[in-house]
Short mmCIF file of C-alpha atoms in Angstrom, two decimals:
data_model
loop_
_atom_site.label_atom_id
_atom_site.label_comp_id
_atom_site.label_asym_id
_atom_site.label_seq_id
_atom_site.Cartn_x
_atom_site.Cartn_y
_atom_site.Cartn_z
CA UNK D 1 0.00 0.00 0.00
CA UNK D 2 1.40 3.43 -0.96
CA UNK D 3 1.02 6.04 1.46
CA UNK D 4 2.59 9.42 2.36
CA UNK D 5 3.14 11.96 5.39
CA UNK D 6 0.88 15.05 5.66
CA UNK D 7 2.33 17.63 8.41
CA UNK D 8 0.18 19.64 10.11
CA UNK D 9 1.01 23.22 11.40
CA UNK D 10 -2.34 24.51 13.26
CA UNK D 11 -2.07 27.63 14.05
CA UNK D 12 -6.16 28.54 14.56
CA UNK D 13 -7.46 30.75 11.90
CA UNK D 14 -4.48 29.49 9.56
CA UNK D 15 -3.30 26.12 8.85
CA UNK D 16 0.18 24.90 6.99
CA UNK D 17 0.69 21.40 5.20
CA UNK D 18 3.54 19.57 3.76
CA UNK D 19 3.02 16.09 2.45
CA UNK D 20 5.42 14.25 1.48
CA UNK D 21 6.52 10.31 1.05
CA UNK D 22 8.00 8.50 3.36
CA UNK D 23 12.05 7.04 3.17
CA UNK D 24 10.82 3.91 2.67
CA UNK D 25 7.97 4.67 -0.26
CA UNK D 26 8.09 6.55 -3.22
CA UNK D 27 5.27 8.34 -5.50
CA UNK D 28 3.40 6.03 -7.75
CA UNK D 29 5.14 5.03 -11.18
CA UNK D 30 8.84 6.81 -9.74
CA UNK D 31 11.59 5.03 -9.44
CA UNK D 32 13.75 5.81 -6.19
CA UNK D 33 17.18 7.18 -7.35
CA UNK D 34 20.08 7.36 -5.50
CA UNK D 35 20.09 9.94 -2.38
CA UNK D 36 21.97 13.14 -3.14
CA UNK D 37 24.68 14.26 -0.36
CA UNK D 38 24.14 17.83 1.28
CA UNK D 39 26.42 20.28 0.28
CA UNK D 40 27.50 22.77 3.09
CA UNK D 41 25.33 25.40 1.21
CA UNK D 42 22.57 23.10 0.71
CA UNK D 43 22.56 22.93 5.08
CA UNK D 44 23.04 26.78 5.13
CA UNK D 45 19.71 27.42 2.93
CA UNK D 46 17.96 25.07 4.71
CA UNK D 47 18.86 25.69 8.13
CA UNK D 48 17.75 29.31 7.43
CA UNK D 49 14.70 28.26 5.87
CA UNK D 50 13.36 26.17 8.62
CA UNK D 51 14.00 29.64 10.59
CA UNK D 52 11.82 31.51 9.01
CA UNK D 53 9.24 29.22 8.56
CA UNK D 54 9.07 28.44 12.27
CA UNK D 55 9.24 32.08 12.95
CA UNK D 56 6.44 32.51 10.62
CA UNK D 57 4.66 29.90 12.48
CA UNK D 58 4.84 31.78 15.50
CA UNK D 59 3.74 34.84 13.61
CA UNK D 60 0.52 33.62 12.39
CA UNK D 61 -0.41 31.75 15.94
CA UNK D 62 0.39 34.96 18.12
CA UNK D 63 -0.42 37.87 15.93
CA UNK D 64 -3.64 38.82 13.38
CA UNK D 65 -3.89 41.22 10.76
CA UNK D 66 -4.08 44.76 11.70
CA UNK D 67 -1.49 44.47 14.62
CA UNK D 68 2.12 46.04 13.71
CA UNK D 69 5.44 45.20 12.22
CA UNK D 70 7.59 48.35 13.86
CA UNK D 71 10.44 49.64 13.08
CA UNK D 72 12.63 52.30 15.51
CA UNK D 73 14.86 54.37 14.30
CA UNK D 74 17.42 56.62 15.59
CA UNK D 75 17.91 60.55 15.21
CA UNK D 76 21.83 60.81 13.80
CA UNK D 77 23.05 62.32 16.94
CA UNK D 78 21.23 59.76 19.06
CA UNK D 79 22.75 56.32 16.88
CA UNK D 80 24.30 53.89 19.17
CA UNK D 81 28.34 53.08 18.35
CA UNK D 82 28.27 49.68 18.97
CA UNK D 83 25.45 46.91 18.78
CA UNK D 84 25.73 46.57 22.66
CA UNK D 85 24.12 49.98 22.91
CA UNK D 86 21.69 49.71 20.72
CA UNK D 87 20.70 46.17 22.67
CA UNK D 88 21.00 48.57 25.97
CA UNK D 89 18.33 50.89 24.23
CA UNK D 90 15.72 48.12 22.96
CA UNK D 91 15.95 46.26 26.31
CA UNK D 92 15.11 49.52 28.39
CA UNK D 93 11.90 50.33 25.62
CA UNK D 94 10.65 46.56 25.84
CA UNK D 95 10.72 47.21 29.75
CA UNK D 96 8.99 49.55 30.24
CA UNK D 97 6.60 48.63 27.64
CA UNK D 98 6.15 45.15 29.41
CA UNK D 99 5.29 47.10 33.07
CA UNK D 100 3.00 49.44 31.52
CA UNK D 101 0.82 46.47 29.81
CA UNK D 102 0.89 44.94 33.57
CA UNK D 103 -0.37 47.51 35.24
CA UNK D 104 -3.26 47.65 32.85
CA UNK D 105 -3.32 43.32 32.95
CA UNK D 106 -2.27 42.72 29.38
CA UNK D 107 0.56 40.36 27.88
CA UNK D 108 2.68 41.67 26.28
CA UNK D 109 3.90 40.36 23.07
CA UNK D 110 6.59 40.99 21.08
CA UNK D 111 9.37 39.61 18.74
CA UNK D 112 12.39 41.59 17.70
CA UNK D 113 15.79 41.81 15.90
CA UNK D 114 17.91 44.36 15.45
CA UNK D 115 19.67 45.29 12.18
CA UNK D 116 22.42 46.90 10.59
CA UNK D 117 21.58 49.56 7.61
CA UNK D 118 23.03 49.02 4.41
CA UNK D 119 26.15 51.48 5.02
CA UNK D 120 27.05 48.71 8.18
CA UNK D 121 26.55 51.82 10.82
CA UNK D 122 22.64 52.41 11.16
CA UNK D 123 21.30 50.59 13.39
CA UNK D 124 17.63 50.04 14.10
CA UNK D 125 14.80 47.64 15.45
CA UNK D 126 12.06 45.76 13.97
CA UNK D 127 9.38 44.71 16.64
CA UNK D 128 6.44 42.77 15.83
CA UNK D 129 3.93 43.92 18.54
CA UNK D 130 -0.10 43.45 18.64
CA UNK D 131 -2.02 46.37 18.35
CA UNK D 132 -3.61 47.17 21.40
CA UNK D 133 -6.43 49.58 22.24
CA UNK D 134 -8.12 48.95 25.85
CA UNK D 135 -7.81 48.80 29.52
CA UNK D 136 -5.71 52.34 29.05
CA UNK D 137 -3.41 51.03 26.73
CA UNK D 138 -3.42 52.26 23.00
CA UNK D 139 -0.29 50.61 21.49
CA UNK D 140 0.70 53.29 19.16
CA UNK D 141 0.88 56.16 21.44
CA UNK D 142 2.32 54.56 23.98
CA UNK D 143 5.65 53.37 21.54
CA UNK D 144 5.50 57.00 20.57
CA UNK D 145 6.05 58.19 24.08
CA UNK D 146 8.51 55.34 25.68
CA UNK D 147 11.12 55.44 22.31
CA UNK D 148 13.01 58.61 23.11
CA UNK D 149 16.02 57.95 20.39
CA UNK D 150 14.29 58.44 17.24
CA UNK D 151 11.37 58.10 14.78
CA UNK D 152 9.31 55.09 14.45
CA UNK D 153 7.60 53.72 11.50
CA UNK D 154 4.55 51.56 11.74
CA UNK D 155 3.58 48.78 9.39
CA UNK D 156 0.17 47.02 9.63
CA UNK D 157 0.28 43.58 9.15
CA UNK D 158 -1.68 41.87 6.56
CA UNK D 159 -3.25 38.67 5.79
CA UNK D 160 -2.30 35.67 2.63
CA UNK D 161 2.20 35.76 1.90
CA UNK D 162 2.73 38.97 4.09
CA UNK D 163 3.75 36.81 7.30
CA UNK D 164 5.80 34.84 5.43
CA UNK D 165 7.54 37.45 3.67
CA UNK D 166 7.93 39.45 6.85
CA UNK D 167 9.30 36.35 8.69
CA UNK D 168 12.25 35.34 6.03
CA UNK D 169 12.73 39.23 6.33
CA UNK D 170 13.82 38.88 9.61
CA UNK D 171 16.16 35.78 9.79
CA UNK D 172 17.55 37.20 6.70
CA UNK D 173 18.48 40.66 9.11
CA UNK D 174 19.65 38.27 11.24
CA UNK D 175 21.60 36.30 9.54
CA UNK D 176 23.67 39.29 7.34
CA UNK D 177 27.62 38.43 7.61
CA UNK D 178 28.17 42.06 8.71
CA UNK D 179 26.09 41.55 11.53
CA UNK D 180 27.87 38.52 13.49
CA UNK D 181 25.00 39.21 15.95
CA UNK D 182 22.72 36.81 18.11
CA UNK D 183 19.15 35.37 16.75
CA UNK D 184 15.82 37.52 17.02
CA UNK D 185 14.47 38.02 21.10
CA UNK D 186 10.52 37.28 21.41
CA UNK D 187 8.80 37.11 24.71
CA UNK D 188 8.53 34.18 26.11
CA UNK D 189 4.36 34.33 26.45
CA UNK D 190 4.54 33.10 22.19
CA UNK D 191 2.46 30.13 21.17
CA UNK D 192 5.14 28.15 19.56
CA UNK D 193 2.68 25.54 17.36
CA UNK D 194 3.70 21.82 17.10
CA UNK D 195 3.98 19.75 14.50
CA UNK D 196 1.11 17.03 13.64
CA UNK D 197 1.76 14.08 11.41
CA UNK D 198 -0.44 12.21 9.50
CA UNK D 199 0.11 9.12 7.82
CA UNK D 200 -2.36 8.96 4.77
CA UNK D 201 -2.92 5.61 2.83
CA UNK D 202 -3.59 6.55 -0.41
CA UNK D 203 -1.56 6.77 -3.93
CA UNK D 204 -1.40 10.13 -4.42
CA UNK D 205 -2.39 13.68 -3.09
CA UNK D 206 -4.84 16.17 -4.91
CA UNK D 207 -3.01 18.69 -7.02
CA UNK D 208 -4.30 21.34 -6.64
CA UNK D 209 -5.24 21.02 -3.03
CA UNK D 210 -9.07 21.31 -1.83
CA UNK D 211 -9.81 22.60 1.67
CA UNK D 212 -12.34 21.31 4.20
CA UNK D 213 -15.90 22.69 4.68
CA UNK D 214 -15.37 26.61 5.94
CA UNK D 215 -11.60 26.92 4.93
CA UNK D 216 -9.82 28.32 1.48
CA UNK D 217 -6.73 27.34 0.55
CA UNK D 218 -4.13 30.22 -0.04
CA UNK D 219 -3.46 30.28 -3.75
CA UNK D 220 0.05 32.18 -3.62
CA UNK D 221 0.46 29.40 -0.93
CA UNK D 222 0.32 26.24 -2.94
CA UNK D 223 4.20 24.81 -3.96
CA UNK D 224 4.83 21.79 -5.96
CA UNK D 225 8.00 20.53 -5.77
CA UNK D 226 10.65 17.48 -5.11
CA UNK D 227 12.98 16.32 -1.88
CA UNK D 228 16.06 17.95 -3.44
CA UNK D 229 17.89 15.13 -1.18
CA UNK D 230 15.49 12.32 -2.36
CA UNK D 231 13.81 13.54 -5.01
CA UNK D 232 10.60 12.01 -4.67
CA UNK D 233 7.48 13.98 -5.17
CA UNK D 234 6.62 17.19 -2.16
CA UNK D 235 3.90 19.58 -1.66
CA UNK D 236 3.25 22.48 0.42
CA UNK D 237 0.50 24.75 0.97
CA UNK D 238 -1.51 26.76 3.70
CA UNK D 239 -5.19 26.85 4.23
CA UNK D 240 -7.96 29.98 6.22
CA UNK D 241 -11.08 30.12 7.81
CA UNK D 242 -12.96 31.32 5.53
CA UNK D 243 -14.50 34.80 6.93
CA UNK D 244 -18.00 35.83 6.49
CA UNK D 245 -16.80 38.01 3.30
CA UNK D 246 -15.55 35.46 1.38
CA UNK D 247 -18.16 32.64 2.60
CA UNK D 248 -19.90 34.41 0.50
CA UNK D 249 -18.01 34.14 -2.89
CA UNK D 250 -18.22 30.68 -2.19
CA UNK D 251 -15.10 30.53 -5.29
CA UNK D 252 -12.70 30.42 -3.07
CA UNK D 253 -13.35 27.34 -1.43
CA UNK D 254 -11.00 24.53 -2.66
CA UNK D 255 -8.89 26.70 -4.96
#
């Protein structure tokens, strides 16, 4: 009996799957060939992608659309010589950001990395952060008011490829050689989702996907591909509650 893996990354309103086939199986009508050896660059792209897909992950579980990707800048006479100041500035903002979100009985949520501008001397942060407007706390003014060294510029966060893109963003700031610098900080109150697998017996999986009853499945999201180390058959793809806007066009179901 053929059958094949599906993973499962449930993250609530947004779900990710990869199917693939197992070691021991290959698609129906493909011949096995003979394993390809990792190249160090081959472990370098992949490590990194892995990164960002988990950070994306963690993204779409903790934060919705409308909430912020911000970035704070410095005023030229306030820039920070070294990357230890700078750290010395964002750790004194996300402090007192985190007690004023207690005192009104929030969590506070953030993630954050700091990069280095294209010249190697700018510094600056980019904080994803929920957008929040209650118990005294409106998100926006109060970032305005605790970030003393600079502008900041706020960037609402949107729905279908923007998390993703935002997410290999970040390990990519990271991960610059110029930087030499530790991984991104997030607080430690993230839902960090699992992965589910599912062992399907069946020859083959539907291409293009179909989603269940009350979900669409993410066009831009659909990728058919191959194990580049076995090179048996892959796919990937992420599926959304449908909303009661597009329950409506009732096209987008199964996609």
């Amino acid at each position: 009996m053929i059958i094949y893996k599906k993973k499962i990354y449930d993250m609530g309103v947004v779900i990710q799957i990869e199917k693939c086939y197992p070691g021991n199986f290959g698609a129906p009508g493909q011949t096995r060939g003979k394993k390809k050896k990792k190249t160090p660059e081959d472990i370098r792209r992949q490590n990194e992608k892995n990164r960002w897909k988990r950070l994306q992950r963690i993204i779409l579980a903790n934060f919705k659309e409308g909430d912020w990707h911000l970035i704070l800048k410095y005023r030229s006479e306030e820039r920070p010589d070294t990357y230890e100041e700078a750290k010395a500035h964002r750790k004194k903002f996300l402090d007192r950001m985190r007690e004023a979100y207690k005192k009104a009985g929030i969590p506070f949520k953030w993630i954050i990395v700091t990069e280095r501008g294209k010249r190697g001397q700018v510094l600056h942060h980019h904080l994803v952060i929920e957008d929040v407007r209650r118990n005294g706390i409106e998100t926006v003014k109060l970032v305005k008011k605790l970030w003393s060294y600079g502008n900041e510029f706020f960037a609402s966060l949107y729905e279908d490829g923007e998390y993703e893109k935002l997410a290999e963003y970040l390990v990519k700031a990271e991960t610059k050689e110029e930087c030499g610098w530790s991984t991104y900080s997030r607080s430690r109150n993230l839902i960090v989702p699992e992965q589910k697998v599912e062992i399907i017996h069946h020859r083959r999986w539907r291409n293009p996907p179909v989603a269940p009853k009350g979900w669409y499945v993410v066009k831009d999201s659909i990728w058919n591909g191959e194990n580049p180390v076995t090179g048996q058959p892959v796919q990937h793809y992420t599926i959304k509650k449908l909303d009661k806007r597009r329950e409506e066009n009732s096209g987008w179901l199964g996609s």
